[in-house]
């Protein structure tokens, strides 16, 4: 099972086991990681699963989709490494992936 590292805006780190085929948003919810809300259930229509992908991992993810790009344009505090975690599937290659979570999703 790949391990995913989520780092909250305040630096708190959560290392969780991720199920292959699940999304990185669902993985965060299944493990009660604060800072990923997933309000739309993964339909790419809320932007509350926003995360920043660690630079070392950006090239290992699939390219951003058109719907994801449009949704990110309306999301707070985006950066060049922003992604929507509901649009990213857990694969074996992502073992050790580091995602940082934005201030806008602090609960
Ligand atoms: Fe709503 Fe990802 S969960 S856009």
Short mmCIF file of C-alpha atoms and ligand atoms in Angstrom, two decimals:
data_model
loop_
_atom_site.label_atom_id
_atom_site.label_comp_id
_atom_site.label_asym_id
_atom_site.label_seq_id
_atom_site.Cartn_x
_atom_site.Cartn_y
_atom_site.Cartn_z
CA UNK A 1 0.00 0.00 0.00
CA UNK A 2 1.49 3.36 -0.97
CA UNK A 3 2.05 5.85 1.82
CA UNK A 4 0.93 9.43 1.23
CA UNK A 5 2.20 12.35 3.29
CA UNK A 6 -0.25 15.21 3.88
CA UNK A 7 1.13 18.34 5.54
CA UNK A 8 -1.36 20.75 7.04
CA UNK A 9 -0.93 24.49 6.64
CA UNK A 10 0.52 24.70 10.16
CA UNK A 11 3.09 22.00 9.42
CA UNK A 12 1.40 19.03 11.07
CA UNK A 13 2.20 15.92 9.08
CA UNK A 14 -0.02 12.91 8.47
CA UNK A 15 1.43 9.78 6.88
CA UNK A 16 -1.34 7.44 5.77
CA UNK A 17 -1.74 4.18 3.86
CA UNK A 18 -3.61 4.69 0.60
CA UNK A 19 -5.75 2.16 -1.25
CA UNK A 20 -4.78 1.68 -4.88
CA UNK A 21 -7.44 3.15 -7.17
CA UNK A 22 -8.81 5.50 -4.55
CA UNK A 23 -8.40 9.26 -4.99
CA UNK A 24 -6.03 11.33 -2.92
CA UNK A 25 -9.07 13.28 -1.66
CA UNK A 26 -10.85 10.11 -0.51
CA UNK A 27 -7.65 8.83 1.07
CA UNK A 28 -7.44 12.01 3.17
CA UNK A 29 -11.09 11.72 4.23
CA UNK A 30 -10.77 8.00 5.06
CA UNK A 31 -7.87 8.87 7.37
CA UNK A 32 -9.44 11.99 8.93
CA UNK A 33 -6.73 14.29 7.60
CA UNK A 34 -7.77 17.87 8.45
CA UNK A 35 -7.53 20.35 5.57
CA UNK A 36 -9.14 18.30 2.81
CA UNK A 37 -12.89 18.84 2.78
CA UNK A 38 -14.10 17.24 -0.45
CA UNK A 39 -17.48 18.96 -0.31
CA UNK A 40 -18.65 17.80 -3.76
CA UNK A 41 -17.67 14.18 -3.22
CA UNK A 42 -15.07 14.20 -5.96
CA UNK A 43 -17.15 15.67 -8.80
CA UNK A 44 -14.58 18.40 -9.52
CA UNK A 45 -17.05 21.13 -8.65
CA UNK A 46 -16.08 22.59 -5.26
CA UNK A 47 -12.31 23.08 -5.05
CA UNK A 48 -12.19 22.08 -1.36
CA UNK A 49 -9.77 19.23 -2.02
CA UNK A 50 -7.07 21.65 -3.20
CA UNK A 51 -3.49 20.67 -2.42
CA UNK A 52 0.05 21.67 -3.38
CA UNK A 53 2.18 18.91 -4.85
CA UNK A 54 5.75 18.73 -3.60
CA UNK A 55 8.17 19.72 -6.39
CA UNK A 56 9.83 16.29 -6.42
CA UNK A 57 6.50 14.69 -7.35
CA UNK A 58 5.01 17.08 -9.90
CA UNK A 59 6.30 15.10 -12.90
CA UNK A 60 5.00 11.81 -11.54
CA UNK A 61 1.36 12.89 -11.69
CA UNK A 62 -0.87 12.82 -14.77
CA UNK A 63 -1.34 16.18 -16.51
CA UNK A 64 -4.03 18.47 -15.22
CA UNK A 65 -7.41 17.94 -16.87
CA UNK A 66 -9.54 20.67 -18.45
CA UNK A 67 -12.26 20.50 -15.78
CA UNK A 68 -9.67 20.50 -13.02
CA UNK A 69 -7.96 23.54 -14.52
CA UNK A 70 -11.22 25.49 -14.75
CA UNK A 71 -12.12 24.59 -11.16
CA UNK A 72 -8.69 25.63 -9.89
CA UNK A 73 -9.08 29.04 -11.55
CA UNK A 74 -11.89 29.75 -9.10
CA UNK A 75 -10.11 28.31 -6.07
CA UNK A 76 -8.37 30.42 -3.40
CA UNK A 77 -4.59 30.62 -2.97
CA UNK A 78 -3.59 28.56 -5.99
CA UNK A 79 0.05 28.17 -6.99
CA UNK A 80 1.76 26.62 -10.01
CA UNK A 81 1.85 23.27 -8.19
CA UNK A 82 -1.83 23.29 -7.21
CA UNK A 83 -3.96 20.24 -7.94
CA UNK A 84 -7.35 18.94 -6.94
CA UNK A 85 -6.78 15.78 -4.94
CA UNK A 86 -10.11 14.26 -6.05
CA UNK A 87 -8.78 14.12 -9.61
CA UNK A 88 -5.65 12.16 -8.68
CA UNK A 89 -5.74 8.41 -8.35
CA UNK A 90 -3.51 6.47 -6.00
CA UNK A 91 -1.04 4.32 -7.94
CA UNK A 92 1.98 2.29 -6.76
CA UNK A 93 4.29 4.98 -8.18
CA UNK A 94 2.97 7.50 -5.67
CA UNK A 95 4.44 5.79 -2.61
CA UNK A 96 5.88 8.63 -0.52
CA UNK A 97 4.02 11.43 -2.33
CA UNK A 98 4.03 14.69 -0.33
CA UNK A 99 1.02 17.03 -0.51
CA UNK A 100 0.75 20.33 1.35
CA UNK A 101 -2.66 21.70 2.24
CA UNK A 102 -3.76 25.33 1.83
CA UNK A 103 -4.68 27.77 4.56
CA UNK A 104 -8.12 28.26 2.98
CA UNK A 105 -9.13 24.72 3.99
CA UNK A 106 -8.20 25.02 7.67
CA UNK A 107 -11.21 23.88 9.67
FE1 LIG B 1 -14.82 18.86 -4.91
FE2 LIG B 1 -12.43 17.82 -5.46
S1 LIG B 1 -13.82 17.19 -3.95
S2 LIG B 1 -13.41 19.47 -6.43
#
